[in-house]
Amino acid sequence: MAVRTLLFLAALLVLALIAPLLIANRFLIDVLTLILFSAFLGQSWNILGGYAGQFSFGSVVFFGTGAYTSSILLMTFGIDAWIGAIAALFAGAAVGAFVGFLSFRYGLRGSYFALITLAFAEVFKVLANSVEFTGGGIGIFIEHEPGLARLQFDDPAGYYYIALALTVVSLAIAWWLERSRFGAYLKAIRENEDAAEALGVNAFRCKMYAIMISGAMGGVGGTFYAQKFLYIDPPIAYGVATSVEMLLVSIVGGMGTVFGPLVGSFVLHGVNEVTRHYIQTPGLSLIVYGLILIAIIGYLPNGLIGLFKGRARPKDAEDA
Amino acid sequence: MLDVRGLSKSFGGLAAVSNVDLSVDAGRIVSLIGPNGAGKTTLFAMVAGFLTPDAGSVRFQDRDLAGLKPHRICGRGMVRTFQITQPFAGLTTLENVMVGAYHRTADRREAATRARAVLDRVGMAAQAEQPADGLTVAGRKRLELARALATEPQLLLLDEVMAGLNPTEIDEIVGLIKQIRAGGITIFLIEHVMQAVMNLSDYTYVLNDGVLIAEGAPAEIAADPRVVEAYLGHGAAERMRTPEDGHA
Ligand SMILES: Nc1ncnc2c1ncn2[C@@H]1O[C@H](COP(=O)(O)OP(=O)(O)O)[C@@H](O)[C@H]1O
Ligand SMILES: [Mg+2]
């Protein structure tokens, strides 16, 4: 990576670290926290959908399972949320393995995979609604007892820093994908699974790893959400809106890129906040939001990141 | 090295490959020819683990390949290319070949070095950073070859790597294939065009309607009336033998 890019990223990180000291407005910190959190969930989708090319339409299933795992551990068994987060990580990975095994073993690709993941999320929602230990339709109220072990804070900056850490870790994972054999294999599978297999790539195993990593991240995200908002129920934990948000931030920012989900999250949430504030006519802000989405998806197939990558490569110029 | 016995495959009622026996000895260039639709690609697909045969066996280096997935077969040292080229379209030429090179090393730098060496060998060094979907037909064929080579196979299955190329390009790729064999890699290749195969292969099999109709040295094959007939239609051999005979 160019030194200049490295410096730019370092400066960005420093800025992100001191942001809560500069910003007095609690609301703004909350917005930034949600943007980072959404970028983190987007990256979870991006690893499976953007890098490995397996379009999930139900990635919320990992998030919801993580949220329930740590919340039940906390409220029923009194186990601290930081341990709950680790349990949620494994629970998310396990659900990933489960969904992945059933889908990939039977060769489900493309829209079939999208539909099966959507179906899994819906099934989990129904299950969470109907069993006792999830609190059923009433959901779970989480006690607010601030402290690092509980991952709860009075100061919104606490949540902000956790979201920032999650985002940085997710960027590091994507960065590793860009540099590793595993990442190269995921891209090969995305581009052409048969050709990848012919060249010795164990496509099934790679996709399993991808969905488990994605699931683990989603699971941890669920714990974060539950500890911040202190309440979960089946529609929150397994709602399709979260699945859509996860894929949208990636698509808008740029699928299969390190910074796509982060850029997408900033832009989508930014647009959302602005339209909500400045357009008072009910419903109109949604229309504006939708139009911007259509424009980005229609005209920037590689997302916003594609704008920067579009520069002619020097090598190409030589060849021409 | 490769031993195929009684291999068969039907699609619906159509017998694409029927009871084929053939073998490829180490160090040779063996070709499989036959008209379009003869079942050549289907045979390759079964050998490389992409299709499950209805009957028959495939042995490679004295081990049965039954039930192995393509990536396992690649691991054993046999790799195929695709007649309909299957580039990783969104990746660069170098990245395409690196996927093959990663078969032998997990290290990114090492994979890149090896991939560049392969690109040099096939004459694609200049296109290394170019997106694969921008390559010409000839470029895509070469890329198929380069990716497969990068896995460092012992046996290379080439499916019509010369189709759609002009005579100069064909000459280049024929030279390249000879070079690859000189480097110790055994080659089993499919060609639709007979001439290209003639000065290249040590041994030739001819497939027609899924059935092996002839085998032997290329020169013998070219003279075989059954082969001529398969290519030019019923009665062609007769007509060729007596071209002056109008009523044949
Ligand atoms: N997946 C498939 N499904 C149905 N028919 C197929 C399939 N693949 C090949 N065939 C048929 O099998 C026959 C042999 O095809 P193929 O092996 O591609 O021939 P070749 O490579 O010799 O031109 C053709 O008639 C073709 O239409
Ligand atoms: Mg063919």
Coordinates of C-alpha atoms and ligand atoms in Angstrom, one line a residue:
Chain A
M1 CA 0.0 0.0 0.0
A2 CA 1.2 3.5 -0.8
V3 CA 2.7 5.4 2.1
R4 CA 0.2 8.2 1.4
T5 CA -2.8 5.9 1.7
L6 CA -1.3 4.5 5.0
L7 CA -0.9 8.0 6.4
F8 CA -4.4 8.9 5.3
L9 CA -5.8 5.9 7.1
A10 CA -3.7 6.6 10.2
A11 CA -5.0 10.2 10.3
L12 CA -8.6 8.9 9.9
L13 CA -8.1 6.5 12.8
V14 CA -6.7 9.2 15.0
L15 CA -9.6 11.4 14.1
A16 CA -12.0 8.6 14.9
L17 CA -10.4 8.0 18.2
I18 CA -10.6 11.6 19.4
A19 CA -14.0 12.3 17.8
P20 CA -15.9 11.9 21.1
L21 CA -13.6 14.5 22.7
L22 CA -14.3 17.0 19.9
I23 CA -18.0 16.4 19.7
A24 CA -20.1 17.5 22.6
N25 CA -23.4 16.6 21.0
R26 CA -24.6 13.2 22.3
F27 CA -27.0 12.7 19.4
L28 CA -24.2 13.1 16.9
I29 CA -22.0 10.5 18.8
D30 CA -25.0 8.2 18.6
V31 CA -25.3 8.7 14.9
L32 CA -21.6 8.0 14.4
T33 CA -21.9 4.9 16.6
L34 CA -24.8 3.6 14.4
I35 CA -22.9 4.3 11.2
L36 CA -19.9 2.3 12.5
F37 CA -22.0 -0.5 13.7
S38 CA -23.8 -0.7 10.4
A39 CA -20.5 -0.7 8.6
F40 CA -19.4 -3.6 10.8
L41 CA -22.6 -5.6 10.0
G42 CA -22.2 -4.7 6.4
Q43 CA -18.7 -6.1 6.4
S44 CA -20.1 -9.3 7.8
W45 CA -22.3 -9.5 4.8
N46 CA -19.5 -8.3 2.5
I47 CA -17.2 -11.2 3.4
L48 CA -19.9 -13.7 2.3
G49 CA -21.7 -11.8 -0.4
G50 CA -19.0 -9.4 -1.7
Y51 CA -15.9 -11.5 -1.5
A52 CA -17.3 -15.0 -1.8
G53 CA -20.2 -14.0 -4.1
Q54 CA -22.8 -15.8 -2.0
F55 CA -25.7 -13.3 -1.8
S56 CA -27.4 -13.8 1.5
F57 CA -30.7 -12.2 2.0
G58 CA -31.1 -13.3 5.6
S59 CA -27.8 -12.4 7.3
V60 CA -29.8 -11.1 10.2
V61 CA -30.1 -14.7 11.4
F62 CA -26.5 -14.4 12.7
F63 CA -27.2 -11.1 14.4
G64 CA -30.4 -12.2 16.0
T65 CA -28.9 -15.4 17.3
G66 CA -26.0 -13.5 18.8
A67 CA -28.3 -11.0 20.4
Y68 CA -30.5 -13.8 22.0
T69 CA -27.4 -15.8 23.0
S70 CA -25.8 -13.1 25.2
S71 CA -29.1 -11.7 26.4
I72 CA -30.3 -15.1 27.6
L73 CA -27.0 -15.8 29.2
L74 CA -27.1 -12.4 30.9
M75 CA -30.7 -12.2 32.0
T76 CA -31.3 -15.9 32.8
F77 CA -27.9 -17.0 34.0
G78 CA -26.3 -13.7 35.0
I79 CA -23.3 -14.2 32.8
D80 CA -21.5 -11.0 31.9
A81 CA -22.0 -9.6 28.4
W82 CA -18.3 -9.8 27.5
I83 CA -18.5 -13.6 27.9
G84 CA -21.9 -13.5 26.2
A85 CA -20.2 -11.7 23.3
I86 CA -17.8 -14.6 22.9
A87 CA -20.7 -17.1 23.2
A88 CA -22.5 -15.0 20.6
L89 CA -19.5 -15.2 18.3
F90 CA -19.6 -19.0 18.4
A91 CA -23.4 -19.1 18.2
G92 CA -23.2 -17.0 15.0
A93 CA -20.5 -19.2 13.5
A94 CA -22.5 -22.3 14.4
V95 CA -25.6 -20.9 12.7
G96 CA -23.4 -20.0 9.7
A97 CA -22.1 -23.5 9.6
F98 CA -25.6 -24.9 9.8
V99 CA -27.1 -22.7 7.1
G100 CA -23.9 -23.1 5.0
F101 CA -23.8 -26.8 5.2
L102 CA -27.4 -27.2 4.2
S103 CA -27.1 -24.7 1.3
F104 CA -23.7 -25.5 -0.1
R105 CA -23.8 -29.2 0.4
Y106 CA -26.8 -29.3 -1.9
G107 CA -25.2 -26.9 -4.4
L108 CA -27.6 -23.9 -3.8
R109 CA -26.3 -20.9 -5.7
G110 CA -27.4 -17.5 -6.7
S111 CA -31.0 -16.6 -5.9
Y112 CA -31.7 -20.0 -4.4
F113 CA -29.1 -19.3 -1.8
A114 CA -30.6 -15.8 -1.2
L115 CA -34.0 -17.4 -0.7
I116 CA -32.9 -20.1 1.6
T117 CA -31.1 -17.6 3.9
L118 CA -34.2 -15.5 3.9
A119 CA -36.2 -18.5 4.8
F120 CA -33.8 -19.4 7.7
A121 CA -34.2 -16.0 9.2
E122 CA -37.9 -16.2 9.0
V123 CA -37.9 -19.7 10.6
F124 CA -35.7 -18.4 13.4
K125 CA -38.1 -15.5 13.9
V126 CA -41.0 -17.9 14.3
L127 CA -39.1 -20.1 16.6
A128 CA -38.0 -17.2 18.8
N129 CA -41.6 -16.2 19.0
S130 CA -42.9 -19.5 20.1
V131 CA -40.4 -20.9 22.6
E132 CA -40.2 -20.0 26.3
F133 CA -36.6 -19.2 26.9
T134 CA -36.4 -16.3 24.4
G135 CA -39.3 -14.6 26.1
G136 CA -41.5 -15.3 23.1
G137 CA -43.3 -12.4 21.6
I138 CA -42.7 -10.3 24.7
G139 CA -38.9 -10.3 24.1
I140 CA -36.1 -9.7 26.6
F141 CA -35.6 -6.6 28.6
I142 CA -31.9 -6.1 29.5
E143 CA -31.1 -4.4 32.7
H144 CA -29.0 -1.4 32.5
E145 CA -26.0 -1.7 34.8
P146 CA -23.2 0.3 33.3
G147 CA -19.7 -1.3 33.3
L148 CA -17.2 -2.6 30.9
A149 CA -17.9 -6.3 31.7
R150 CA -21.5 -5.7 30.8
L151 CA -20.6 -3.6 27.7
Q152 CA -23.0 -0.9 28.9
F153 CA -22.2 2.7 29.4
D154 CA -23.7 6.0 30.6
D155 CA -21.6 7.9 28.3
P156 CA -22.5 7.3 24.6
A157 CA -18.8 7.4 23.9
G158 CA -18.4 4.0 25.4
Y159 CA -20.6 2.5 22.8
Y160 CA -18.9 4.5 20.2
Y161 CA -15.5 3.1 21.0
I162 CA -16.8 -0.5 21.0
A163 CA -18.4 0.1 17.6
L164 CA -15.2 1.6 16.4
A165 CA -13.2 -1.4 17.6
L166 CA -15.6 -3.7 15.9
T167 CA -15.3 -1.8 12.6
V168 CA -11.5 -1.7 12.8
V169 CA -11.4 -5.5 13.3
S170 CA -13.8 -6.0 10.4
L171 CA -11.6 -3.8 8.2
A172 CA -8.6 -5.9 9.2
I173 CA -10.4 -9.1 8.3
A174 CA -11.2 -7.7 4.8
W175 CA -7.7 -6.4 4.5
W176 CA -6.4 -9.9 5.2
L177 CA -8.8 -11.3 2.6
E178 CA -7.2 -9.0 0.0
R179 CA -3.7 -10.3 0.8
S180 CA -4.3 -14.0 1.5
R181 CA -4.8 -17.2 -0.4
F182 CA -8.1 -17.7 1.3
G183 CA -9.3 -14.3 0.0
A184 CA -8.1 -15.0 -3.5
Y185 CA -10.0 -18.3 -3.4
L186 CA -13.2 -16.6 -2.3
K187 CA -13.0 -14.2 -5.2
A188 CA -12.3 -17.0 -7.6
I189 CA -15.4 -18.8 -6.3
R190 CA -17.4 -15.6 -6.7
E191 CA -16.2 -15.2 -10.3
N192 CA -16.5 -18.8 -11.4
E193 CA -16.9 -21.7 -9.1
D194 CA -16.3 -24.4 -11.6
A195 CA -13.0 -22.9 -12.8
A196 CA -11.9 -22.5 -9.2
E197 CA -12.6 -26.1 -8.5
A198 CA -10.7 -27.2 -11.6
L199 CA -7.7 -25.3 -10.2
G200 CA -7.8 -27.1 -6.9
V201 CA -10.0 -24.8 -4.8
N202 CA -12.2 -26.7 -2.3
A203 CA -15.1 -24.4 -3.0
F204 CA -17.4 -26.1 -0.4
R205 CA -14.8 -25.7 2.4
C206 CA -14.0 -22.1 1.5
K207 CA -17.7 -21.1 1.4
M208 CA -18.2 -22.8 4.8
Y209 CA -15.3 -20.7 6.3
A210 CA -16.7 -17.6 4.7
I211 CA -20.2 -18.0 6.1
M212 CA -18.8 -19.0 9.5
I213 CA -16.7 -15.8 9.7
S214 CA -19.6 -13.8 8.5
G215 CA -21.8 -15.5 11.1
A216 CA -19.3 -14.9 13.9
M217 CA -19.2 -11.2 13.2
G218 CA -23.0 -11.0 13.0
G219 CA -23.3 -12.8 16.3
V220 CA -21.0 -10.3 18.1
G221 CA -22.9 -7.5 16.5
G222 CA -26.1 -8.9 18.1
T223 CA -24.6 -8.7 21.5
F224 CA -23.5 -5.1 20.9
Y225 CA -27.0 -4.2 19.8
A226 CA -28.7 -5.8 22.8
Q227 CA -26.4 -4.1 25.3
K228 CA -27.0 -0.7 23.7
F229 CA -30.7 -0.8 23.1
L230 CA -31.5 -3.0 26.1
Y231 CA -34.4 -4.8 24.4
I232 CA -34.8 -7.5 21.8
D233 CA -37.8 -9.3 20.4
P234 CA -38.2 -11.6 17.4
P235 CA -39.0 -8.8 14.8
I236 CA -35.9 -6.8 16.0
A237 CA -33.6 -9.8 16.2
Y238 CA -34.7 -11.5 13.0
G239 CA -36.3 -8.7 11.0
V240 CA -35.6 -8.5 7.2
A241 CA -34.8 -4.8 7.4
T242 CA -31.5 -5.5 9.1
S243 CA -30.6 -8.1 6.4
V244 CA -31.4 -5.5 3.8
E245 CA -29.4 -2.8 5.5
M246 CA -26.4 -5.2 5.7
L247 CA -26.4 -5.8 2.0
L248 CA -27.3 -2.3 1.0
V249 CA -24.4 -0.6 2.7
S250 CA -22.0 -3.1 1.0
I251 CA -23.6 -2.7 -2.5
V252 CA -23.8 1.1 -2.3
G253 CA -20.2 1.4 -1.0
G254 CA -18.8 -1.3 -3.1
M255 CA -19.1 -5.1 -2.7
G256 CA -15.9 -7.1 -2.3
T257 CA -13.9 -4.1 -1.3
V258 CA -12.3 -3.4 2.1
F259 CA -13.9 0.0 2.6
G260 CA -17.1 -0.5 0.7
P261 CA -19.4 -1.2 3.7
L262 CA -17.9 1.8 5.7
V263 CA -18.3 4.2 2.8
G264 CA -21.8 2.9 2.1
S265 CA -22.8 3.1 5.7
F266 CA -21.7 6.8 5.9
V267 CA -23.5 7.7 2.8
L268 CA -26.7 5.8 3.4
H269 CA -27.1 7.0 7.0
G270 CA -26.0 10.5 6.0
V271 CA -28.6 10.7 3.3
N272 CA -31.1 9.2 5.6
E273 CA -30.5 11.8 8.4
V274 CA -30.4 14.7 6.0
T275 CA -33.6 13.8 4.1
R276 CA -35.4 13.2 7.3
H277 CA -34.4 16.6 8.6
Y278 CA -34.9 18.7 5.6
I279 CA -37.9 17.2 3.9
Q280 CA -40.9 17.5 6.1
T281 CA -43.6 16.1 3.7
P282 CA -44.2 12.6 5.1
G283 CA -43.0 9.8 2.8
L284 CA -41.1 12.2 0.5
S285 CA -37.8 11.6 2.3
L286 CA -38.2 7.9 1.6
I287 CA -38.7 8.6 -2.1
V288 CA -35.6 10.8 -2.2
Y289 CA -33.7 8.1 -0.4
G290 CA -34.9 5.5 -2.9
L291 CA -34.0 7.6 -5.9
I292 CA -30.5 8.0 -4.6
L293 CA -30.2 4.3 -4.1
I294 CA -31.4 3.6 -7.6
A295 CA -29.0 6.1 -9.0
I296 CA -26.1 4.6 -7.2
I297 CA -26.9 1.0 -8.0
G298 CA -27.8 1.8 -11.6
Y299 CA -24.9 4.0 -12.5
L300 CA -22.1 2.7 -10.2
P301 CA -22.1 -1.0 -10.5
N302 CA -18.9 -1.1 -8.4
G303 CA -20.4 1.1 -5.7
L304 CA -19.0 4.5 -4.6
I305 CA -15.6 3.0 -4.1
G306 CA -15.6 2.3 -7.8
L307 CA -15.4 6.0 -8.4
F308 CA -11.9 6.0 -6.9
K309 CA -10.8 2.8 -8.4
G310 CA -11.9 3.9 -11.9
R311 CA -8.6 5.7 -12.5
A312 CA -6.8 4.3 -15.5
R313 CA -4.1 1.8 -14.3
P314 CA -0.7 2.9 -15.5
K315 CA 0.0 -0.6 -16.8
D316 CA -3.1 -0.5 -19.0
A317 CA -2.0 2.7 -20.6
E318 CA 1.3 1.0 -21.5
D319 CA -0.5 -1.8 -23.2
A320 CA -2.8 0.3 -25.2
Chain B
M1 CA -0.7 -42.6 -16.3
L2 CA -4.4 -42.2 -17.2
D3 CA -6.5 -45.2 -17.7
V4 CA -10.2 -45.0 -18.7
R5 CA -12.3 -48.2 -18.9
G6 CA -15.8 -48.6 -20.1
L7 CA -16.7 -45.0 -19.4
S8 CA -20.3 -44.1 -20.3
K9 CA -22.7 -41.2 -19.8
S10 CA -26.1 -40.5 -21.1
F11 CA -28.1 -37.3 -21.0
G12 CA -31.8 -38.2 -21.0
G13 CA -32.0 -40.7 -23.9
L14 CA -28.8 -39.4 -25.6
A15 CA -25.7 -41.6 -25.1
A16 CA -23.1 -38.8 -25.1
V17 CA -20.2 -41.2 -24.2
S18 CA -20.6 -45.0 -24.6
N19 CA -18.2 -47.6 -23.2
V20 CA -14.9 -45.7 -23.9
D21 CA -11.6 -47.3 -23.2
L22 CA -8.4 -45.3 -23.5
S23 CA -5.1 -44.6 -21.9
V24 CA -2.5 -41.9 -21.8
D25 CA 1.1 -42.8 -21.1
A26 CA 3.4 -40.5 -19.2
G27 CA 5.4 -38.1 -21.3
R28 CA 3.2 -38.2 -24.4
I29 CA 0.9 -35.9 -26.2
V30 CA -2.3 -37.8 -26.8
S31 CA -5.2 -36.3 -28.7
L32 CA -8.9 -37.0 -28.8
I33 CA -10.6 -35.9 -32.0
G34 CA -14.1 -36.1 -33.4
P35 CA -16.9 -34.0 -34.9
N36 CA -18.9 -31.6 -32.8
G37 CA -21.2 -33.3 -30.4
A38 CA -19.1 -36.5 -30.4
G39 CA -18.9 -36.4 -26.6
K40 CA -15.3 -35.2 -26.2
T41 CA -16.0 -32.5 -23.6
T42 CA -18.3 -34.9 -21.7
L43 CA -15.5 -37.4 -21.5
F44 CA -13.1 -34.8 -20.2
A45 CA -15.7 -33.6 -17.7
M46 CA -16.0 -37.2 -16.3
V47 CA -12.2 -37.7 -16.2
A48 CA -11.7 -34.4 -14.3
G49 CA -14.5 -35.1 -11.8
F50 CA -17.1 -32.6 -13.1
L51 CA -19.6 -35.2 -14.2
T52 CA -20.3 -38.5 -12.5
P53 CA -20.1 -41.4 -15.1
D54 CA -23.1 -43.7 -15.5
A55 CA -20.6 -46.6 -15.7
G56 CA -16.9 -47.2 -16.1
S57 CA -13.8 -46.2 -14.2
V58 CA -11.0 -43.6 -14.4
R59 CA -7.6 -44.4 -12.9
F60 CA -4.9 -41.8 -12.6
Q61 CA -1.4 -42.9 -11.6
D62 CA -2.8 -46.3 -10.6
R63 CA -5.4 -44.8 -8.3
D64 CA -9.2 -44.8 -8.8
L65 CA -10.7 -41.4 -9.1
A66 CA -14.3 -42.5 -8.5
G67 CA -16.2 -39.9 -6.5
L68 CA -13.4 -37.4 -6.2
K69 CA -14.3 -33.8 -6.6
P70 CA -12.4 -31.7 -9.2
H71 CA -10.2 -30.0 -6.6
R72 CA -9.1 -33.3 -5.2
I73 CA -8.2 -34.5 -8.7
C74 CA -6.3 -31.3 -9.3
G75 CA -4.5 -32.2 -6.1
R76 CA -3.5 -35.5 -7.5
G77 CA -1.9 -33.7 -10.5
M78 CA -4.5 -33.6 -13.2
V79 CA -6.0 -30.4 -14.3
R80 CA -8.4 -29.5 -17.2
T81 CA -9.1 -26.4 -19.2
F82 CA -12.5 -25.4 -20.5
Q83 CA -13.5 -25.3 -24.1
I84 CA -15.8 -22.4 -23.3
T85 CA -13.3 -20.3 -21.5
Q86 CA -14.1 -19.7 -17.9
P87 CA -12.0 -16.7 -16.8
F88 CA -12.4 -15.1 -13.4
A89 CA -13.7 -12.1 -15.3
G90 CA -13.5 -9.5 -12.5
L91 CA -9.9 -10.3 -11.7
T92 CA -6.8 -9.4 -13.6
T93 CA -4.9 -11.9 -15.7
L94 CA -2.2 -12.1 -13.0
E95 CA -4.8 -12.7 -10.3
N96 CA -6.4 -15.4 -12.4
V97 CA -3.1 -17.3 -12.7
M98 CA -2.3 -16.8 -9.1
V99 CA -5.4 -18.8 -8.1
G100 CA -3.7 -21.7 -9.9
A101 CA -0.3 -20.9 -8.4
Y102 CA -1.8 -20.9 -4.9
H103 CA -2.3 -24.6 -5.3
R104 CA 1.4 -25.0 -4.6
T105 CA 2.0 -22.2 -2.1
A106 CA 0.0 -20.2 0.4
D107 CA 2.4 -17.3 0.2
R108 CA 1.2 -14.4 -1.8
R109 CA 4.5 -13.1 -3.0
E110 CA 5.6 -16.6 -4.0
A111 CA 2.3 -17.2 -5.8
A112 CA 2.7 -13.9 -7.7
T113 CA 6.2 -14.7 -8.7
R114 CA 5.2 -18.1 -10.0
A115 CA 2.2 -16.7 -11.8
R116 CA 4.4 -14.1 -13.5
A117 CA 6.8 -16.8 -14.6
V118 CA 3.9 -18.8 -16.1
L119 CA 2.6 -15.7 -17.9
D120 CA 6.0 -15.1 -19.3
R121 CA 6.1 -18.6 -20.6
V122 CA 2.7 -18.3 -22.4
G123 CA 3.6 -14.9 -23.7
M124 CA 1.1 -13.0 -21.6
A125 CA 3.4 -11.0 -19.4
A126 CA 2.2 -7.7 -21.0
Q127 CA -1.4 -8.4 -20.0
A128 CA -0.7 -9.3 -16.4
E129 CA -2.5 -6.3 -14.9
Q130 CA -5.3 -6.3 -17.4
P131 CA -8.8 -7.4 -16.4
A132 CA -9.4 -10.9 -17.7
D133 CA -12.7 -10.0 -19.2
G134 CA -11.0 -7.6 -21.7
L135 CA -8.9 -10.4 -23.2
T136 CA -9.3 -11.5 -26.8
V137 CA -10.4 -15.1 -27.7
A138 CA -6.7 -16.0 -28.1
G139 CA -5.9 -14.3 -24.8
R140 CA -8.6 -16.2 -23.0
K141 CA -7.4 -19.5 -24.4
R142 CA -3.9 -18.8 -23.3
L143 CA -5.2 -17.8 -19.9
E144 CA -6.9 -21.1 -19.5
L145 CA -3.6 -22.8 -20.3
A146 CA -1.7 -20.5 -18.0
R147 CA -4.0 -21.0 -15.0
A148 CA -3.8 -24.8 -15.4
L149 CA -0.1 -24.8 -15.8
A150 CA 0.3 -22.7 -12.7
T151 CA -1.1 -25.6 -10.6
E152 CA 2.0 -27.6 -11.8
P153 CA 0.2 -30.6 -13.0
Q154 CA 1.5 -33.9 -14.2
L155 CA -1.3 -34.4 -16.7
L156 CA -2.9 -31.5 -18.5
L157 CA -6.3 -31.9 -20.2
L158 CA -6.7 -29.3 -22.9
D159 CA -10.2 -28.8 -24.4
E160 CA -9.9 -27.1 -27.8
V161 CA -7.4 -24.5 -26.9
M162 CA -6.9 -23.8 -30.6
A163 CA -10.5 -23.3 -31.6
G164 CA -11.2 -19.8 -32.9
L165 CA -7.5 -18.9 -33.3
N166 CA -5.9 -17.8 -36.6
P167 CA -3.1 -19.8 -38.1
T168 CA -0.3 -17.7 -36.6
E169 CA -1.9 -18.1 -33.1
I170 CA -2.3 -21.8 -33.7
D171 CA 1.4 -22.1 -34.6
E172 CA 2.3 -20.3 -31.4
I173 CA 0.2 -22.5 -29.2
V174 CA 1.4 -25.7 -30.9
G175 CA 4.9 -24.6 -30.1
L176 CA 3.9 -23.8 -26.5
I177 CA 2.3 -27.2 -26.0
K178 CA 5.4 -29.0 -27.3
Q179 CA 7.5 -26.9 -24.9
I180 CA 5.2 -27.9 -22.0
R181 CA 5.6 -31.5 -22.8
A182 CA 9.4 -31.0 -23.1
G183 CA 9.1 -29.7 -19.5
G184 CA 7.8 -33.1 -18.4
I185 CA 4.1 -32.6 -18.4
T186 CA 1.9 -35.2 -20.1
I187 CA -0.8 -33.8 -22.4
F188 CA -4.2 -35.1 -23.3
L189 CA -5.9 -32.7 -25.7
I190 CA -9.2 -32.4 -27.5
E191 CA -9.2 -30.9 -30.9
H192 CA -12.0 -30.5 -33.4
V193 CA -9.6 -29.4 -36.2
M194 CA -7.6 -32.5 -37.4
Q195 CA -4.6 -30.8 -39.0
A196 CA -3.5 -29.0 -35.9
V197 CA -3.3 -32.3 -34.1
M198 CA -1.4 -34.2 -36.7
N199 CA 2.1 -32.9 -36.1
L200 CA 1.5 -32.5 -32.4
S201 CA 0.3 -35.9 -31.1
D202 CA 2.0 -39.2 -30.6
Y203 CA -1.3 -41.0 -30.4
T204 CA -4.8 -40.2 -31.4
Y205 CA -8.3 -41.4 -30.4
V206 CA -11.3 -40.7 -32.6
L207 CA -14.7 -40.3 -31.0
N208 CA -17.9 -40.3 -32.9
D209 CA -21.4 -40.2 -31.5
G210 CA -19.9 -41.2 -28.1
V211 CA -18.2 -44.2 -29.5
L212 CA -14.4 -44.7 -30.1
I213 CA -14.2 -45.5 -33.7
A214 CA -10.4 -45.5 -34.3
E215 CA -7.1 -45.1 -32.5
G216 CA -3.5 -45.0 -33.6
A217 CA -0.7 -42.8 -34.8
P218 CA -2.0 -39.7 -36.4
A219 CA -0.9 -40.7 -39.9
E220 CA -2.8 -43.9 -39.7
I221 CA -5.9 -42.2 -38.4
A222 CA -5.9 -39.7 -41.2
A223 CA -6.0 -42.5 -43.7
D224 CA -8.7 -44.4 -41.9
P225 CA -11.9 -44.4 -43.9
R226 CA -14.1 -44.6 -40.8
V227 CA -12.6 -41.4 -39.6
V228 CA -12.9 -39.6 -42.9
E229 CA -16.5 -40.7 -42.9
A230 CA -17.2 -39.4 -39.4
Y231 CA -15.9 -36.0 -40.4
L232 CA -17.3 -35.6 -43.9
G233 CA -20.5 -37.7 -43.7
H234 CA -21.7 -41.0 -44.9
G235 CA -20.1 -42.2 -48.2
A236 CA -17.4 -39.6 -48.1
A237 CA -14.6 -42.1 -47.8
E238 CA -15.9 -43.9 -50.8
R239 CA -16.1 -40.7 -52.8
M240 CA -12.6 -39.7 -51.8
R241 CA -11.1 -42.9 -52.9
T242 CA -12.7 -42.6 -56.3
P243 CA -13.1 -38.9 -56.8
E244 CA -13.5 -39.3 -60.6
D245 CA -16.4 -41.7 -60.1
G246 CA -19.4 -39.5 -60.5
H247 CA -22.2 -41.9 -59.4
A248 CA -20.6 -43.0 -56.1
Ligands
LIG1 N1 -25.1 -31.1 -19.7 C1 -25.7 -31.7 -20.8 N2 -27.0 -32.0 -20.8 C2 -27.6 -32.6 -21.9 N3 -26.9 -32.9 -23.0 C3 -25.5 -32.6 -23.0 C4 -24.9 -32.0 -21.9 N4 -23.6 -31.9 -22.2 C5 -23.4 -32.4 -23.5 N5 -24.6 -32.8 -24.0 C6 -24.8 -33.4 -25.3 O1 -23.9 -34.5 -25.3 C7 -23.3 -34.6 -26.6 C8 -21.8 -34.5 -26.6 O2 -21.5 -33.2 -26.2 P1 -20.0 -32.7 -26.0 O3 -19.3 -33.7 -25.1 O4 -20.0 -31.3 -25.7 O5 -19.4 -32.9 -27.5 P2 -18.0 -32.4 -28.1 O6 -17.2 -31.8 -27.0 O7 -17.4 -33.6 -28.7 O8 -18.4 -31.4 -29.1 C9 -24.0 -33.5 -27.5 O9 -25.0 -34.0 -28.2 C10 -24.5 -32.5 -26.4 O10 -25.6 -31.8 -26.9
MG2 MG -16.4 -30.0 -26.8

